[in-house]
Every structure is written in C-alpha cells, then in structure tokens.
Coordinates of C-alpha atoms in Angstrom, one line a residue:
X1 CA -29.6 -172.8 -16.9
X2 CA -29.9 -173.5 -13.0
X3 CA -30.5 -170.7 -10.5
X4 CA -28.5 -170.9 -7.3
X5 CA -30.1 -169.9 -3.8
X6 CA -27.6 -166.9 -3.6
X7 CA -29.0 -165.5 -7.2
X8 CA -30.9 -162.0 -6.4
X9 CA -33.7 -162.8 -9.1
X10 CA -34.3 -166.1 -7.6
X11 CA -34.6 -164.6 -3.9
X12 CA -36.9 -162.1 -5.1
X13 CA -39.1 -164.4 -7.0
X14 CA -39.2 -167.4 -4.6
X15 CA -37.8 -166.8 -1.2
X16 CA -39.1 -163.6 0.0
X17 CA -42.2 -162.0 -0.7
X18 CA -40.5 -159.1 -2.4
X19 CA -37.2 -157.6 -3.1
X20 CA -37.2 -155.1 -0.5
X21 CA -39.2 -154.7 2.8
X22 CA -40.8 -151.3 2.1
X23 CA -40.1 -150.5 5.7
X24 CA -38.6 -147.0 6.3
X25 CA -35.5 -146.3 8.3
X26 CA -37.0 -143.7 10.5
X27 CA -35.2 -143.8 13.7
X28 CA -31.7 -142.7 14.6
X29 CA -30.1 -144.8 17.5
X30 CA -30.8 -142.2 19.9
X31 CA -34.5 -143.0 19.0
X32 CA -33.7 -146.6 19.8
X33 CA -32.4 -145.5 23.4
X34 CA -35.7 -143.7 24.1
X35 CA -37.6 -146.5 23.2
X36 CA -35.4 -148.8 25.2
X37 CA -35.6 -146.4 28.1
X38 CA -39.4 -146.4 28.2
X39 CA -39.4 -150.5 27.8
X40 CA -37.6 -150.7 31.2
X41 CA -40.0 -148.3 32.4
X42 CA -39.2 -146.9 36.0
X43 CA -42.5 -145.4 36.5
X44 CA -45.0 -147.8 34.9
X45 CA -43.2 -151.1 35.3
X46 CA -40.7 -150.2 38.0
X47 CA -43.2 -148.7 40.6
X48 CA -45.7 -151.6 40.1
X49 CA -42.9 -154.4 40.2
X50 CA -41.3 -152.9 43.3
X51 CA -44.4 -153.5 45.0
X52 CA -43.7 -157.4 44.8
X53 CA -40.8 -157.0 47.2
X54 CA -43.0 -157.7 50.1
X55 CA -43.6 -161.3 49.0
X56 CA -39.6 -161.7 49.8
X57 CA -39.6 -160.0 53.1
X58 CA -35.9 -161.2 54.0
X59 CA -34.4 -159.8 50.6
X60 CA -33.1 -156.3 49.8
X61 CA -35.0 -154.4 47.1
X62 CA -32.3 -152.1 46.7
X63 CA -29.5 -154.5 45.9
X64 CA -31.5 -156.6 43.8
X65 CA -32.1 -153.8 41.6
X66 CA -28.4 -153.2 41.5
X67 CA -27.4 -156.7 40.9
X68 CA -29.7 -157.4 38.2
X69 CA -29.1 -154.1 36.4
X70 CA -25.7 -154.8 36.5
X71 CA -25.6 -158.4 35.4
X72 CA -28.1 -157.4 32.5
X73 CA -25.5 -155.3 30.7
X74 CA -24.4 -159.0 29.3
X75 CA -28.0 -159.0 27.9
X76 CA -27.5 -155.8 26.1
X77 CA -23.9 -157.0 24.7
X78 CA -25.7 -159.9 23.4
X79 CA -28.4 -158.2 21.7
X80 CA -26.2 -155.4 20.6
X81 CA -24.1 -158.0 18.9
X82 CA -26.7 -159.9 17.3
X83 CA -28.0 -156.4 15.7
X84 CA -24.8 -155.5 14.4
X85 CA -23.9 -159.0 12.8
X86 CA -27.9 -159.0 11.2
X87 CA -29.8 -155.9 11.3
X88 CA -32.9 -156.8 10.2
X89 CA -36.5 -156.3 10.9
X90 CA -38.0 -159.1 13.0
X91 CA -34.9 -159.6 15.3
X92 CA -35.5 -162.8 17.6
X93 CA -37.3 -164.2 14.8
X94 CA -34.6 -163.6 12.3
X95 CA -31.6 -164.6 14.3
X96 CA -33.0 -167.8 15.8
X97 CA -34.5 -169.1 12.5
X98 CA -31.0 -168.4 10.5
X99 CA -28.7 -169.7 13.3
X100 CA -30.9 -172.4 14.9
X101 CA -33.6 -173.2 12.3
X102 CA -36.9 -171.9 11.0
X103 CA -39.0 -174.0 12.9
X104 CA -37.5 -173.1 16.2
X105 CA -37.2 -169.4 15.2
X106 CA -40.9 -169.3 14.1
X107 CA -42.2 -171.1 17.1
X108 CA -40.3 -169.2 19.5
X109 CA -40.9 -165.6 18.3
X110 CA -44.5 -166.4 17.2
X111 CA -45.3 -167.0 20.9
X112 CA -43.3 -164.7 22.5
X113 CA -43.9 -161.8 20.3
X114 CA -47.2 -162.2 18.7
X115 CA -49.5 -164.5 20.7
X116 CA -48.4 -163.5 24.4
X117 CA -48.4 -159.7 23.8
X118 CA -52.2 -160.2 23.3
X119 CA -52.1 -160.9 26.6
X120 CA -50.0 -157.8 27.9
X121 CA -52.9 -155.6 26.8
X122 CA -54.8 -155.8 30.0
X123 CA -51.6 -155.8 31.9
X124 CA -50.9 -152.4 30.6
X125 CA -54.4 -151.5 31.1
X126 CA -54.1 -152.2 34.7
X127 CA -51.2 -150.0 35.0
X128 CA -53.1 -147.1 33.5
X129 CA -55.7 -147.6 36.0
X130 CA -53.9 -147.6 39.0
X131 CA -51.2 -145.0 38.1
X132 CA -53.2 -142.6 36.1
X133 CA -57.0 -143.0 36.0
X134 CA -57.6 -143.8 39.7
X135 CA -55.0 -141.0 40.8
X136 CA -56.3 -138.2 38.6
X137 CA -59.9 -139.1 39.8
X138 CA -59.1 -139.1 43.4
X139 CA -57.4 -135.8 42.9
X140 CA -60.3 -134.2 41.5
X141 CA -62.9 -136.0 43.6
X142 CA -64.6 -137.9 40.8
X143 CA -65.7 -140.8 43.1
X144 CA -67.5 -142.6 40.5
X145 CA -64.6 -142.4 38.2
X146 CA -62.2 -143.9 40.7
X147 CA -64.8 -146.8 41.4
X148 CA -65.0 -147.6 37.9
X149 CA -61.2 -147.9 37.3
X150 CA -60.8 -149.8 40.3
X151 CA -62.9 -152.2 39.4
X152 CA -61.1 -155.3 37.7
X153 CA -63.9 -156.1 35.3
X154 CA -65.6 -153.3 33.6
X155 CA -63.2 -150.6 34.4
X156 CA -60.2 -153.2 33.2
X157 CA -61.6 -154.1 30.1
X158 CA -62.5 -150.3 29.2
X159 CA -58.8 -149.5 29.7
X160 CA -57.9 -152.5 27.6
X161 CA -59.7 -151.1 24.9
X162 CA -58.1 -147.8 25.4
X163 CA -54.5 -149.3 25.3
X164 CA -55.2 -151.5 22.3
X165 CA -56.7 -148.5 20.2
X166 CA -54.1 -146.0 21.4
X167 CA -51.3 -148.3 20.9
X168 CA -52.5 -148.9 17.3
X169 CA -53.1 -145.4 16.6
X170 CA -49.6 -144.1 17.4
X171 CA -48.1 -147.1 15.5
X172 CA -50.1 -146.2 12.5
X173 CA -48.5 -142.9 12.1
X174 CA -45.2 -144.4 11.1
X175 CA -41.5 -144.6 12.9
X176 CA -41.0 -141.0 12.2
X177 CA -43.9 -139.9 14.1
X178 CA -43.7 -142.3 16.6
X179 CA -40.1 -141.1 17.6
X180 CA -41.6 -137.5 17.7
X181 CA -44.2 -138.8 20.1
X182 CA -42.0 -140.6 22.3
X183 CA -39.5 -137.9 22.5
X184 CA -41.9 -135.5 23.7
X185 CA -43.3 -138.0 26.3
X186 CA -39.4 -138.7 27.3
X187 CA -38.4 -135.0 27.9
X188 CA -42.0 -134.4 29.7
X189 CA -41.7 -137.4 31.8
X190 CA -38.5 -136.6 32.9
X191 CA -39.5 -133.3 33.9
X192 CA -42.2 -134.9 36.1
X193 CA -39.4 -137.4 37.5
X194 CA -37.2 -134.3 38.5
X195 CA -40.4 -132.6 40.0
X196 CA -41.1 -135.8 42.2
X197 CA -37.5 -136.1 43.3
X198 CA -37.1 -132.7 44.2
X199 CA -40.6 -132.8 46.1
X200 CA -39.5 -135.9 48.0
X201 CA -36.1 -134.2 48.7
X202 CA -37.3 -131.0 50.3
X203 CA -40.0 -132.7 52.4
X204 CA -39.5 -134.4 55.6
X205 CA -41.2 -137.6 57.0
X206 CA -43.4 -135.5 59.2
X207 CA -44.6 -133.5 56.3
X208 CA -45.5 -136.5 54.5
X209 CA -47.1 -138.0 57.5
X210 CA -49.4 -134.9 57.8
X211 CA -50.2 -134.6 54.2
X212 CA -51.1 -138.5 53.8
X213 CA -53.3 -138.4 56.9
X214 CA -55.0 -135.6 55.3
X215 CA -55.3 -136.7 51.6
X216 CA -56.2 -140.1 52.2
X217 CA -59.2 -139.4 54.3
X218 CA -60.5 -136.6 51.9
X219 CA -59.6 -138.3 48.5
X220 CA -60.1 -142.0 49.2
X221 CA -62.3 -142.3 52.5
X222 CA -59.4 -143.7 54.9
X223 CA -60.0 -143.1 58.5
X224 CA -58.3 -141.0 60.7
X225 CA -54.3 -141.5 61.3
X226 CA -54.1 -143.6 58.0
X227 CA -50.4 -143.7 58.4
X228 CA -50.2 -145.5 61.7
X229 CA -53.1 -148.0 60.7
X230 CA -51.0 -148.6 57.4
X231 CA -47.9 -149.4 59.2
X232 CA -50.0 -151.7 61.6
X233 CA -52.1 -153.6 59.1
X234 CA -49.4 -153.9 56.4
X235 CA -46.4 -154.4 58.6
X236 CA -46.2 -158.2 58.7
X237 CA -43.7 -159.7 56.7
X238 CA -42.4 -156.7 54.9
X239 CA -38.7 -155.9 54.2
X240 CA -37.0 -154.0 57.1
X241 CA -34.5 -151.9 55.5
X242 CA -33.7 -150.1 52.2
X243 CA -29.8 -150.2 52.3
X244 CA -28.6 -153.5 53.8
X245 CA -28.2 -156.6 52.1
X246 CA -30.3 -158.6 54.2
X247 CA -30.2 -162.3 53.7
X248 CA -28.3 -163.3 50.5
X249 CA -30.9 -166.0 49.4
X250 CA -33.7 -163.5 50.0
X251 CA -32.2 -160.8 47.6
X252 CA -31.3 -163.3 44.9
X253 CA -34.8 -164.7 44.9
X254 CA -35.9 -161.0 44.4
X255 CA -34.2 -160.7 41.3
X256 CA -36.7 -163.1 39.1
X257 CA -39.3 -160.4 40.3
X258 CA -37.1 -157.5 39.3
X259 CA -36.8 -159.1 35.7
X260 CA -40.3 -158.5 35.2
X261 CA -39.2 -154.5 35.2
X262 CA -35.7 -154.5 33.8
X263 CA -35.5 -157.6 31.3
X264 CA -36.6 -155.4 28.5
X265 CA -33.7 -153.4 27.3
X266 CA -33.8 -155.3 24.1
X267 CA -37.5 -154.8 23.4
X268 CA -36.6 -152.7 20.4
X269 CA -34.4 -155.1 18.8
X270 CA -37.1 -156.5 16.3
X271 CA -36.9 -152.9 15.0
X272 CA -33.3 -152.4 13.9
X273 CA -34.1 -153.0 10.4
X274 CA -35.6 -149.2 10.7
X275 CA -32.6 -147.7 12.7
X276 CA -30.1 -145.6 10.8
X277 CA -26.6 -147.0 11.7
X278 CA -27.7 -150.5 13.2
X279 CA -24.6 -152.3 12.3
X280 CA -22.3 -150.1 14.7
X281 CA -22.1 -152.5 17.7
X282 CA -20.9 -149.5 20.2
X283 CA -24.0 -147.5 19.3
X284 CA -26.2 -150.4 19.9
X285 CA -24.5 -150.7 23.5
X286 CA -25.4 -147.2 24.0
X287 CA -28.9 -147.4 23.3
X288 CA -29.6 -150.6 25.3
X289 CA -27.0 -150.8 27.8
X290 CA -27.3 -146.9 28.4
X291 CA -31.2 -147.1 28.8
X292 CA -30.3 -150.2 31.3
X293 CA -27.8 -148.3 33.6
X294 CA -29.6 -145.0 33.4
X295 CA -33.0 -146.6 34.6
X296 CA -31.0 -148.6 37.3
X297 CA -29.5 -145.3 38.7
X298 CA -32.8 -143.6 38.6
X299 CA -34.4 -146.3 40.2
X300 CA -31.7 -146.3 43.4
X301 CA -32.3 -142.7 43.9
X302 CA -36.1 -143.1 44.0
X303 CA -36.0 -145.9 46.5
X304 CA -33.5 -144.0 48.7
X305 CA -36.2 -141.0 48.6
X306 CA -39.0 -143.4 49.3
X307 CA -37.2 -144.3 52.5
X308 CA -36.3 -140.8 53.4
X309 CA -39.7 -139.2 53.2
X310 CA -42.2 -142.1 53.2
X311 CA -40.4 -144.2 55.4
X312 CA -39.2 -147.5 54.2
X313 CA -41.6 -149.3 56.7
X314 CA -44.3 -147.6 55.4
X315 CA -43.5 -147.9 51.7
X316 CA -43.6 -151.7 51.9
X317 CA -46.4 -151.6 54.5
X318 CA -48.5 -149.9 52.0
X319 CA -47.9 -152.4 49.4
X320 CA -48.2 -155.2 51.4
X321 CA -51.6 -154.0 52.6
X322 CA -52.6 -153.4 48.8
X323 CA -51.8 -157.0 47.9
X324 CA -52.8 -158.4 51.2
X325 CA -56.3 -156.9 50.4
X326 CA -56.4 -158.1 47.0
X327 CA -55.4 -161.6 47.8
X328 CA -57.3 -161.6 51.1
X329 CA -54.4 -162.2 53.7
X330 CA -54.7 -158.5 55.3
X331 CA -57.6 -157.1 56.6
X332 CA -58.4 -153.2 57.5
X333 CA -55.7 -151.7 55.1
X334 CA -56.7 -148.1 54.8
X335 CA -56.8 -147.7 50.9
X336 CA -58.5 -150.9 50.5
X337 CA -58.0 -151.7 46.6
X338 CA -56.2 -148.5 46.0
X339 CA -52.9 -149.5 44.4
X340 CA -50.6 -146.8 46.7
X341 CA -48.9 -145.3 43.8
X342 CA -46.0 -143.2 44.7
X343 CA -46.5 -140.4 42.2
X344 CA -50.0 -139.8 43.9
X345 CA -48.5 -140.1 47.5
X346 CA -45.7 -137.3 46.6
X347 CA -48.2 -135.2 45.1
X348 CA -49.9 -135.1 48.2
X349 CA -47.2 -133.2 49.4
X350 CA -48.5 -130.2 47.3
X351 CA -51.2 -127.8 48.2
X352 CA -54.0 -127.7 45.8
X353 CA -55.5 -130.2 43.3
X354 CA -53.8 -128.2 40.2
X355 CA -50.3 -129.0 41.2
X356 CA -51.2 -132.3 42.4
X357 CA -52.8 -133.0 38.9
X358 CA -49.9 -131.6 36.9
X359 CA -47.4 -133.9 38.8
X360 CA -49.4 -137.0 38.4
X361 CA -50.2 -135.8 34.7
X362 CA -46.6 -135.4 33.9
X363 CA -45.4 -138.7 35.3
X364 CA -48.3 -139.8 33.0
X365 CA -46.2 -139.3 30.2
X366 CA -44.2 -142.3 31.2
X367 CA -47.2 -144.4 30.3
X368 CA -48.2 -142.7 27.0
X369 CA -44.3 -143.0 25.6
X370 CA -44.5 -146.8 26.6
X371 CA -48.1 -147.7 25.4
X372 CA -46.9 -148.3 21.7
X373 CA -44.4 -150.9 22.9
X374 CA -47.2 -153.4 23.4
X375 CA -47.5 -153.8 19.7
X376 CA -44.8 -152.3 18.0
X377 CA -42.0 -154.7 18.4
X378 CA -44.3 -157.4 17.7
X379 CA -45.7 -156.0 14.6
X380 CA -42.0 -156.6 13.0
X381 CA -41.9 -159.7 13.9
X382 CA -45.4 -160.9 12.3
X383 CA -44.2 -158.8 9.2
X384 CA -40.8 -160.6 9.1
X385 CA -42.3 -164.2 9.3
X386 CA -44.7 -163.0 6.4
X387 CA -41.9 -161.6 4.5
X388 CA -40.7 -165.1 4.8
X389 CA -43.5 -166.6 3.4
X390 CA -44.3 -168.5 6.5
X391 CA -47.5 -166.4 7.2
X392 CA -49.5 -165.2 4.3
X393 CA -47.7 -162.4 2.3
X394 CA -50.7 -160.1 3.2
X395 CA -49.3 -159.7 6.7
X396 CA -46.0 -158.3 4.9
X397 CA -47.9 -155.5 3.1
X398 CA -46.6 -152.0 4.3
X399 CA -48.4 -148.5 4.1
X400 CA -46.7 -145.6 2.1
X401 CA -45.1 -144.6 5.4
X402 CA -43.6 -148.0 6.1
X403 CA -46.2 -149.5 8.6
X404 CA -47.0 -152.9 8.2
X405 CA -50.8 -152.6 8.5
X406 CA -51.9 -155.9 8.5
X407 CA -49.3 -157.1 11.2
X408 CA -50.8 -154.5 13.3
X409 CA -54.4 -155.7 12.8
X410 CA -53.1 -159.2 13.9
X411 CA -51.9 -157.7 17.0
X412 CA -55.1 -155.6 17.7
X413 CA -58.3 -157.6 16.8
X414 CA -57.1 -160.8 18.9
X415 CA -56.3 -158.5 21.8
X416 CA -59.8 -157.5 22.4
X417 CA -61.5 -160.6 23.1
X418 CA -58.4 -161.8 25.1
X419 CA -58.8 -158.7 27.0
X420 CA -62.7 -159.3 27.7
X421 CA -62.0 -162.8 29.1
X422 CA -59.0 -161.7 31.1
X423 CA -61.3 -159.2 32.9
X424 CA -64.4 -161.3 33.3
X425 CA -63.1 -165.0 33.6
X426 CA -61.2 -165.8 36.7
X427 CA -59.9 -168.9 35.2
X428 CA -59.0 -167.3 32.0
X429 CA -57.0 -164.6 33.9
X430 CA -55.2 -167.2 35.8
X431 CA -54.0 -169.3 32.6
X432 CA -52.2 -166.0 31.3
X433 CA -50.0 -165.7 34.4
X434 CA -46.9 -167.3 32.6
X435 CA -47.0 -164.7 30.0
X436 CA -43.5 -163.3 31.0
X437 CA -42.2 -166.8 31.1
X438 CA -42.8 -167.3 27.6
X439 CA -41.0 -163.9 26.3
X440 CA -38.0 -165.0 28.4
X441 CA -38.0 -168.3 26.6
X442 CA -37.8 -166.5 23.4
X443 CA -34.8 -164.6 24.7
X444 CA -33.1 -168.0 25.9
X445 CA -33.6 -169.0 22.1
X446 CA -31.4 -166.0 21.1
X447 CA -29.1 -166.0 23.7
X448 CA -28.2 -169.8 22.6
X449 CA -28.2 -168.7 18.7
X450 CA -25.8 -165.7 19.9
X451 CA -23.6 -168.1 21.7
X452 CA -23.3 -170.5 18.6
X453 CA -23.2 -167.6 16.0
X454 CA -19.6 -167.8 15.3
X455 CA -19.5 -171.6 14.6
X456 CA -22.8 -171.9 13.1
X457 CA -22.8 -169.0 10.6
X458 CA -18.9 -168.3 10.5
X459 CA -19.4 -166.1 7.3
X460 CA -22.1 -164.0 8.8
X461 CA -19.9 -163.5 11.9
X462 CA -16.5 -162.9 10.5
X463 CA -18.1 -160.6 8.0
X464 CA -19.7 -158.4 11.0
X465 CA -17.9 -155.7 13.2
X466 CA -18.1 -157.9 16.2
X467 CA -15.8 -160.3 15.0
X468 CA -12.8 -158.5 16.4
X469 CA -14.0 -158.3 19.9
X470 CA -12.6 -161.3 21.8
X471 CA -12.2 -162.1 25.7
X472 CA -9.5 -164.6 26.7
X473 CA -9.5 -165.9 23.0
X474 CA -13.3 -166.4 23.0
X475 CA -15.8 -164.2 21.1
X476 CA -17.4 -161.7 22.9
X477 CA -20.9 -162.4 21.7
X478 CA -20.3 -166.1 23.1
X479 CA -19.1 -165.0 26.3
X480 CA -21.9 -162.4 27.0
X481 CA -24.6 -164.6 25.9
X482 CA -23.3 -167.6 27.9
X483 CA -23.4 -165.0 31.0
X484 CA -27.0 -164.2 29.6
X485 CA -28.1 -167.5 29.7
X486 CA -27.2 -168.0 33.8
X487 CA -29.8 -165.1 34.7
X488 CA -32.2 -166.6 32.4
X489 CA -31.7 -170.0 33.4
X490 CA -31.9 -169.2 37.2
X491 CA -35.2 -166.9 36.7
X492 CA -36.8 -169.8 34.4
X493 CA -36.0 -172.3 37.3
X494 CA -37.5 -170.1 40.1
X495 CA -40.8 -169.4 37.9
X496 CA -41.2 -173.0 37.1
X497 CA -40.6 -174.4 40.6
X498 CA -41.2 -171.6 43.1
X499 CA -45.0 -170.7 43.8
X500 CA -44.1 -167.3 45.2
X501 CA -43.9 -165.8 41.6
X502 CA -47.3 -167.2 40.7
X503 CA -46.2 -168.4 37.1
X504 CA -46.2 -172.2 37.6
X505 CA -50.1 -172.7 38.0
X506 CA -50.7 -176.0 36.0
X507 CA -53.6 -174.4 33.8
X508 CA -51.4 -171.8 32.8
X509 CA -48.5 -174.1 31.8
X510 CA -50.9 -176.0 29.8
X511 CA -52.5 -173.0 28.2
X512 CA -49.0 -171.4 27.1
X513 CA -48.0 -175.1 25.9
X514 CA -51.1 -175.1 23.7
X515 CA -49.8 -171.5 22.2
X516 CA -46.8 -173.4 21.3
X517 CA -48.7 -176.1 19.8
X518 CA -50.7 -173.8 17.7
X519 CA -47.4 -172.0 16.4
X520 CA -46.1 -175.1 15.5
X521 CA -49.0 -176.5 13.4
X522 CA -48.7 -173.0 11.7
X523 CA -45.4 -173.6 10.7
X524 CA -45.8 -177.2 9.7
X525 CA -48.8 -176.3 7.7
X526 CA -47.0 -173.6 6.0
X527 CA -44.0 -175.7 5.0
X528 CA -46.4 -178.2 3.3
X529 CA -48.2 -175.5 1.6
X530 CA -45.0 -173.9 0.3
X531 CA -43.4 -177.2 -0.6
X532 CA -46.8 -177.8 -2.8
X533 CA -46.0 -174.3 -4.5
X534 CA -42.3 -175.3 -5.1
X535 CA -40.7 -173.1 -2.3
X536 CA -38.4 -174.7 0.0
X537 CA -38.6 -173.2 3.2
X538 CA -35.2 -174.3 4.3
X539 CA -33.7 -172.0 1.8
X540 CA -35.6 -169.5 2.9
X541 CA -34.2 -169.4 6.4
X542 CA -30.5 -170.2 5.0
X543 CA -30.6 -166.6 3.6
X544 CA -30.5 -163.1 5.1
X545 CA -33.6 -161.2 4.4
X546 CA -33.7 -158.0 2.1
X547 CA -33.7 -154.7 4.1

C-alpha cells in the first residue's frame, strides 16, 4: 500500500530525525518576556549604541529611540503571529522554509543565526570589558587589570573565551534552570537600574562635575578639570540638545544605528517550541511588544536623567572623545581609550569604593542575564535544520534535560578561532563589520514569509488563532509584516550605501557573501545525499515538524 506524506509513520521514519523533538517546554510566556527584555538590553547594548549618536550630530537621539521603538511594535506583531501559527523550535528557519522554500530558509537562517553568531562573541566580550571589567578594576585601583582589559587584543580574546564558555555553561543547564538564572539577573538588574536612576535624580550637575573631576583623575589618570577638558576636546560635531527634534533627516538617519540596540525583541522566537502557551497570539505580543515598549520607556527616562545630571553636552562630548581617540580624529580626550560607561560615571557620585562597586556590580547583572543569548537562540536553529535532516541527525541530539548539546558545540567551538582572529587580525575584524546586516536580512525573509502566509499556506493560516485578526479586510499579519519590511528596507539601504554605519566595506560584504555561499553548498550537498538515501527534502519542507 502506498504511503502518503501525511502518514505519521512515514514522517517518523523518513521526513524527520525522529518522532518527537525531545525538547522540553520549560518556559512560561513570562520567561520569554524576560528573554526579550534582555535581548534588547538597555544597559549592555543601549548604552553602547547610544554612544554612536555622535556620528550623526544633527539628529535627536531621544526621538530616534521613540520613533524606532514605536514602529518596531510591527515587528512584534509579525513575529507573534508567526509563532502563533507555527510554534516550533527553529523560528525563522521553520517559517521561511515552509512558506518560501527549504533552500531559502536554510541559507538565510544558517547565516543569520549560526555562522554570524560566532562573530558576535567578541562583540559581547568587548561590552563585558568596557562595562564590567574595566569599571570594576578602576574602582578598586587595579591598574594592571584595567590596562589588560582595555587592550583590544589579549584582553578582548580572553574575554571572548569567558563569554563563549559562560554562555555554553548556562545553556547546558537546560531551559528551566536558565529561566531561573535570567530571572535572578532580571530582578537584580532592575534594582541596579533603580539605584542608578535615583542617584542621577537626587544629585545635581554641579555634584557630578565635582565627583567626575576627582574620580577621573584618581581612578583613570585624567588631568585636572577633566570635565571641562572633555567638553573642549570632544565637543566638535556632537548633538546639541536631548529633547528637540533637530533635523528630521538626521533623526531618521540615527534610526539604523538605534536598530543595533532595539531590533532584537524577536530574539527568542526560535525558542517558542519550548514555551508553554506559545500559540496564544496575545501572550506573544505581551512577551515581545511588552519588552520593547518597557525598554523604550526606560531608555527615555535614562537619557533625560543623563541630560539633567551629566549634562547633555558632556555626555555626547565624552562619547565623541572615546570614538575620536579610537578612530584618531580627536586628540587629548581625558579618558583616552576608556569607554565613558554611564554606570561608572554615576557610581562616582557615591562616596567610597564599596558603594561604587555594588552599583556597577548590580548593573553587571544585565550582562550576565544577557550573555546566553549569544548562543541559545542559535542552537535551536541548528537543531531544527538537523531535525529536518538537512544537517546530520547528530546535531538534533538532546540531553536528558532537553539541551541540543551537539548544536551547542557547533556554536561554541568555531567561536573560539573566530574570536582569536577578530582580536589579533585587523583585516579579519574589518570583514566582520556587516554582522548586524546579515541578521536583518534573515528577519527580512521572515517578514516576507509572514506577509504571504495567508495565500502561500492557507491551511496553516486558517487553522491558526491569527486568522480572525484583520485590518481593512487584510490579514493583520500581512499588514504588520509589510510595515516591518519598510523599516528593514530603509535600514538595509542605509547600511549598504552609507559609509557612516561602517557596514558596507567591500571586504566585509565579500566575506559575508562567502558565508552565504557556504550555506548554499551545504544545502545542495545535503539534498544530493538525502536523495541518494531516498529522502525527498521537498517533502520534508512541506510538513510542519513535530513538537
């Protein structure tokens, strides 16, 4: 008797690696909210990305955060809809491969979630250095420690190893334990943020000037009157006002920078095969959209407090002095190569190293709650491709507590040599600058898939809870995805054409193109091998994978 594609025994034996994934539904939707909140991380990513505002001096950072945060609600709706329709491990890979085609889904997802996240390990490591290791070392007077982790070669490489091993360790503990760890970091980090806000609120600009001049000199070796020197050396070309809209064009050109910070509310979308209640559209909106809106509000409060206590001119001049020293267009900045981390600047308002250390330590929980994101979401994409038999089935193996351990190793092991070359080879570093661009291209694939889902896969769409939501007669998922594609298209155009974002270097684009070529070759090779084994990959990608 002939066997049909929909026959369960046929699927178990031929289409997928096994009958069930073996993953554990270890998260509630609130855990997904915390993960999204850490993914668009106000302290680690936000404070670092905000420093880029000095490169577009006629734009308003405040308004760029407001506009991008409000607009990206469309992204949350798009991904919440996709999750509700197909709540499976693998996220972008599963959706694109089932709606647009297996080859497109594999190439986009493998580049955007597997290959490129190796290159994010040293990015995380740099933030670990400038926001935790260097500030804590400066507070306790560990000059050798500060010098080592300020070094962009050995200091960065050592931190990269720490990031890779720490991320792998917390992921290996399983989703339930990971949720407990991130929850501890979440509440502890919020205590640190409240501490920071209160400190900035109750102190005046004069208080900060006095504290900065004293601490910058004693902790980091800056000269006398470091506040005024910072203003003088870093002032040229910095934004002049926190609240005014400034030039409309400049504000919109800031948005592609801000997307480096707030484009990631969907970072947990690949994990929703392990989230209880993932088919509930409204809960998914709460998890991703809620994290985005909450982070945007906190960012606005923070920027206004910076303007009040640090002085907006000083905050931007300090950032310009840092980048100006790094890129050699400013000389004589008091803090030299030390990133003007606002957590440390605010801590200097406190009397005594102990209290300063406690504040910076509490803010460090934002990093430790975030560090696992460098690998966790990616492991599920690697797992899903192996579960579909595109990659060898070994990559779909899971431990007793539901950890895809081989997929985790496929993230960890390559990241170490990548980090070494990133730290020690300036040419290789320049090749990696388009890392954000590659992820955005993957999101573009998912947005296109979401827009056409009601017509490409009507049986899936009509059976999902999102089918009842419409705007002007059109499916909500299509309207939201089309809107999301507008901001993605704008950002991609600017990243490809505008040198100011440093993503369009010829060598970097060639390197990223090579990653896409490798992914395509893997897919074509897999199709050839599976065909010789009697497996039709087209049939695999026409079925929804098991839970």
